[in-house]
PDB file of C-alpha atoms in Angstrom:
ATOM      1  CA  UNK A   1     121.341 121.841  -8.122  1.00  0.00           C
ATOM      2  CA  UNK A   2     118.546 121.731  -5.615  1.00  0.00           C
ATOM      3  CA  UNK A   3     118.092 124.605  -3.177  1.00  0.00           C
ATOM      4  CA  UNK A   4     116.768 124.003   0.320  1.00  0.00           C
ATOM      5  CA  UNK A   5     114.325 126.241   2.147  1.00  0.00           C
ATOM      6  CA  UNK A   6     113.429 125.656   5.787  1.00  0.00           C
ATOM      7  CA  UNK A   7     110.273 126.873   7.462  1.00  0.00           C
ATOM      8  CA  UNK A   8     108.195 126.331  10.572  1.00  0.00           C
ATOM      9  CA  UNK A   9     110.467 127.803  13.201  1.00  0.00           C
ATOM     10  CA  UNK A  10     108.931 129.998  15.879  1.00  0.00           C
ATOM     11  CA  UNK A  11     108.816 130.630  19.585  1.00  0.00           C
ATOM     12  CA  UNK A  12     107.283 127.851  21.649  1.00  0.00           C
ATOM     13  CA  UNK A  13     106.937 127.067  25.342  1.00  0.00           C
ATOM     14  CA  UNK A  14     108.918 124.279  26.999  1.00  0.00           C
ATOM     15  CA  UNK A  15     107.148 120.982  26.492  1.00  0.00           C
ATOM     16  CA  UNK A  16     105.574 122.180  23.289  1.00  0.00           C
ATOM     17  CA  UNK A  17     105.822 120.785  19.782  1.00  0.00           C
ATOM     18  CA  UNK A  18     106.877 122.127  16.441  1.00  0.00           C
ATOM     19  CA  UNK A  19     107.289 120.743  12.932  1.00  0.00           C
ATOM     20  CA  UNK A  20     109.980 122.065  10.665  1.00  0.00           C
ATOM     21  CA  UNK A  21     109.888 121.646   6.908  1.00  0.00           C
ATOM     22  CA  UNK A  22     112.680 121.679   4.376  1.00  0.00           C
ATOM     23  CA  UNK A  23     111.582 121.952   0.768  1.00  0.00           C
ATOM     24  CA  UNK A  24     113.874 121.285  -2.137  1.00  0.00           C
ATOM     25  CA  UNK A  25     113.404 123.651  -5.045  1.00  0.00           C
ATOM     26  CA  UNK A  26     114.996 123.948  -8.454  1.00  0.00           C
ATOM     27  CA  UNK A  27     115.771 120.254  -8.553  1.00  0.00           C
ATOM     28  CA  UNK A  28     115.027 116.868  -7.079  1.00  0.00           C
ATOM     29  CA  UNK A  29     116.366 115.350  -3.894  1.00  0.00           C
ATOM     30  CA  UNK A  30     117.603 112.127  -5.418  1.00  0.00           C
ATOM     31  CA  UNK A  31     117.482 108.699  -3.872  1.00  0.00           C
ATOM     32  CA  UNK A  32     121.228 108.662  -3.318  1.00  0.00           C
ATOM     33  CA  UNK A  33     121.009 111.659  -0.988  1.00  0.00           C
ATOM     34  CA  UNK A  34     121.180 111.839   2.760  1.00  0.00           C
ATOM     35  CA  UNK A  35     119.185 114.653   4.319  1.00  0.00           C
ATOM     36  CA  UNK A  36     120.226 116.030   7.655  1.00  0.00           C
ATOM     37  CA  UNK A  37     119.003 118.491  10.222  1.00  0.00           C
ATOM     38  CA  UNK A  38     121.559 120.520  12.151  1.00  0.00           C
ATOM     39  CA  UNK A  39     121.256 123.352  14.623  1.00  0.00           C
ATOM     40  CA  UNK A  40     123.400 126.176  15.853  1.00  0.00           C
ATOM     41  CA  UNK A  41     122.950 128.399  18.877  1.00  0.00           C
ATOM     42  CA  UNK A  42     124.795 131.697  19.372  1.00  0.00           C
ATOM     43  CA  UNK A  43     128.370 131.095  20.433  1.00  0.00           C
ATOM     44  CA  UNK A  44     128.172 127.369  19.776  1.00  0.00           C
ATOM     45  CA  UNK A  45     129.299 125.141  16.956  1.00  0.00           C
ATOM     46  CA  UNK A  46     126.835 123.662  14.545  1.00  0.00           C
ATOM     47  CA  UNK A  47     125.633 120.323  15.858  1.00  0.00           C
ATOM     48  CA  UNK A  48     123.974 117.318  14.339  1.00  0.00           C
ATOM     49  CA  UNK A  49     120.307 116.676  15.071  1.00  0.00           C
ATOM     50  CA  UNK A  50     119.032 113.952  12.751  1.00  0.00           C
ATOM     51  CA  UNK A  51     119.426 112.454   9.305  1.00  0.00           C
ATOM     52  CA  UNK A  52     117.519 110.245   6.923  1.00  0.00           C
ATOM     53  CA  UNK A  53     118.414 108.273   3.825  1.00  0.00           C
ATOM     54  CA  UNK A  54     116.232 109.502   0.993  1.00  0.00           C
ATOM     55  CA  UNK A  55     115.713 106.045  -0.479  1.00  0.00           C
ATOM     56  CA  UNK A  56     114.716 104.362   2.762  1.00  0.00           C
ATOM     57  CA  UNK A  57     113.337 105.049   6.244  1.00  0.00           C
ATOM     58  CA  UNK A  58     116.790 104.603   7.759  1.00  0.00           C
ATOM     59  CA  UNK A  59     117.357 107.382  10.299  1.00  0.00           C
ATOM     60  CA  UNK A  60     119.904 108.531  12.851  1.00  0.00           C
ATOM     61  CA  UNK A  61     119.445 110.894  15.789  1.00  0.00           C
ATOM     62  CA  UNK A  62     121.627 112.783  18.187  1.00  0.00           C
ATOM     63  CA  UNK A  63     121.327 111.451  21.731  1.00  0.00           C
ATOM     64  CA  UNK A  64     120.024 114.811  22.889  1.00  0.00           C
ATOM     65  CA  UNK A  65     116.902 114.552  20.725  1.00  0.00           C
ATOM     66  CA  UNK A  66     116.344 110.808  20.526  1.00  0.00           C
ATOM     67  CA  UNK A  67     112.796 109.904  21.509  1.00  0.00           C
ATOM     68  CA  UNK A  68     111.618 113.495  21.123  1.00  0.00           C
ATOM     69  CA  UNK A  69     112.339 114.358  17.494  1.00  0.00           C
ATOM     70  CA  UNK A  70     111.334 112.479  14.361  1.00  0.00           C
ATOM     71  CA  UNK A  71     112.762 113.039  10.905  1.00  0.00           C
ATOM     72  CA  UNK A  72     110.789 112.007   7.841  1.00  0.00           C
ATOM     73  CA  UNK A  73     110.529 112.744   4.157  1.00  0.00           C
ATOM     74  CA  UNK A  74     107.866 112.789   1.469  1.00  0.00           C
ATOM     75  CA  UNK A  75     109.428 112.153  -1.893  1.00  0.00           C
ATOM     76  CA  UNK A  76     106.485 113.469  -3.904  1.00  0.00           C
ATOM     77  CA  UNK A  77     106.765 116.783  -2.062  1.00  0.00           C
ATOM     78  CA  UNK A  78     110.564 116.912  -2.290  1.00  0.00           C
ATOM     79  CA  UNK A  79     110.420 117.698   1.400  1.00  0.00           C
ATOM     80  CA  UNK A  80     112.009 116.543   4.637  1.00  0.00           C
ATOM     81  CA  UNK A  81     110.363 117.196   7.989  1.00  0.00           C
ATOM     82  CA  UNK A  82     111.521 117.392  11.567  1.00  0.00           C
ATOM     83  CA  UNK A  83     108.803 116.811  14.134  1.00  0.00           C
ATOM     84  CA  UNK A  84     109.952 118.150  17.487  1.00  0.00           C
ATOM     85  CA  UNK A  85     108.107 117.194  20.659  1.00  0.00           C
ATOM     86  CA  UNK A  86     108.763 117.842  24.343  1.00  0.00           C
ATOM     87  CA  UNK A  87     110.872 120.832  23.461  1.00  0.00           C
ATOM     88  CA  UNK A  88     113.392 122.097  25.976  1.00  0.00           C
ATOM     89  CA  UNK A  89     115.067 125.498  26.336  1.00  0.00           C
ATOM     90  CA  UNK A  90     118.333 123.893  25.254  1.00  0.00           C
ATOM     91  CA  UNK A  91     116.723 123.123  21.891  1.00  0.00           C
ATOM     92  CA  UNK A  92     116.775 126.838  21.138  1.00  0.00           C
ATOM     93  CA  UNK A  93     118.833 127.346  17.997  1.00  0.00           C
ATOM     94  CA  UNK A  94     118.682 128.090  14.342  1.00  0.00           C
ATOM     95  CA  UNK A  95     117.843 124.864  12.559  1.00  0.00           C
ATOM     96  CA  UNK A  96     119.291 124.041   9.164  1.00  0.00           C
ATOM     97  CA  UNK A  97     118.569 121.282   6.713  1.00  0.00           C
ATOM     98  CA  UNK A  98     121.304 119.967   4.500  1.00  0.00           C
ATOM     99  CA  UNK A  99     121.879 117.481   1.712  1.00  0.00           C
ATOM    100  CA  UNK A 100     124.830 115.193   1.326  1.00  0.00           C
ATOM    101  CA  UNK A 101     125.818 111.830  -0.054  1.00  0.00           C
ATOM    102  CA  UNK A 102     127.265 110.179   3.048  1.00  0.00           C
ATOM    103  CA  UNK A 103     125.451 108.637   5.984  1.00  0.00           C
ATOM    104  CA  UNK A 104     127.223 110.724   8.588  1.00  0.00           C
ATOM    105  CA  UNK A 105     126.518 113.227  11.346  1.00  0.00           C
ATOM    106  CA  UNK A 106     129.534 115.302  10.338  1.00  0.00           C
ATOM    107  CA  UNK A 107     128.245 118.573   8.905  1.00  0.00           C
ATOM    108  CA  UNK A 108     131.398 118.910   6.819  1.00  0.00           C
ATOM    109  CA  UNK A 109     130.135 116.111   4.591  1.00  0.00           C
ATOM    110  CA  UNK A 110     127.019 118.006   3.551  1.00  0.00           C
ATOM    111  CA  UNK A 111     127.303 120.251   0.526  1.00  0.00           C
ATOM    112  CA  UNK A 112     123.893 121.905   0.151  1.00  0.00           C
ATOM    113  CA  UNK A 113     122.427 123.973   2.961  1.00  0.00           C
ATOM    114  CA  UNK A 114     119.323 125.987   3.616  1.00  0.00           C
ATOM    115  CA  UNK A 115     119.373 129.367   5.299  1.00  0.00           C
ATOM    116  CA  UNK A 116     117.845 128.044   8.490  1.00  0.00           C
ATOM    117  CA  UNK A 117     114.778 128.691  10.595  1.00  0.00           C
ATOM    118  CA  UNK A 118     114.844 129.955  14.166  1.00  0.00           C
ATOM    119  CA  UNK A 119     113.404 127.892  16.998  1.00  0.00           C
ATOM    120  CA  UNK A 120     113.117 129.516  20.402  1.00  0.00           C
ATOM    121  CA  UNK A 121     111.950 127.507  23.404  1.00  0.00           C
ATOM    122  CA  UNK A 122     111.145 129.740  26.350  1.00  0.00           C
ATOM    123  CA  UNK A 123     108.440 130.536  28.865  1.00  0.00           C
TER     124      UNK A 123
END
């Protein structure tokens, strides 16, 4: 099945912007899939960030990122993006993309995961 590879994470100052990419390799991200972004900081549980239905622009965001982050996908590139604006120190975490079949923020419903990319927001 498809493998997911995240990229784009780096250190950025508060208020800055960053775009994360998640590329599917070794297979297609099919229209029935839901793609999600999750994040995990040291000592904390993995939390939901955003998701998108692959077959439509239907999206869902965590309250903590709503209005600041935008999830999108480009089918021809087999890629999902997370545009992050107005970054805050509390956004610091390792960000993971994941594929599932259910429209849910519950990470337990996702069965394919990337290895993550680190985002650090600090002065």
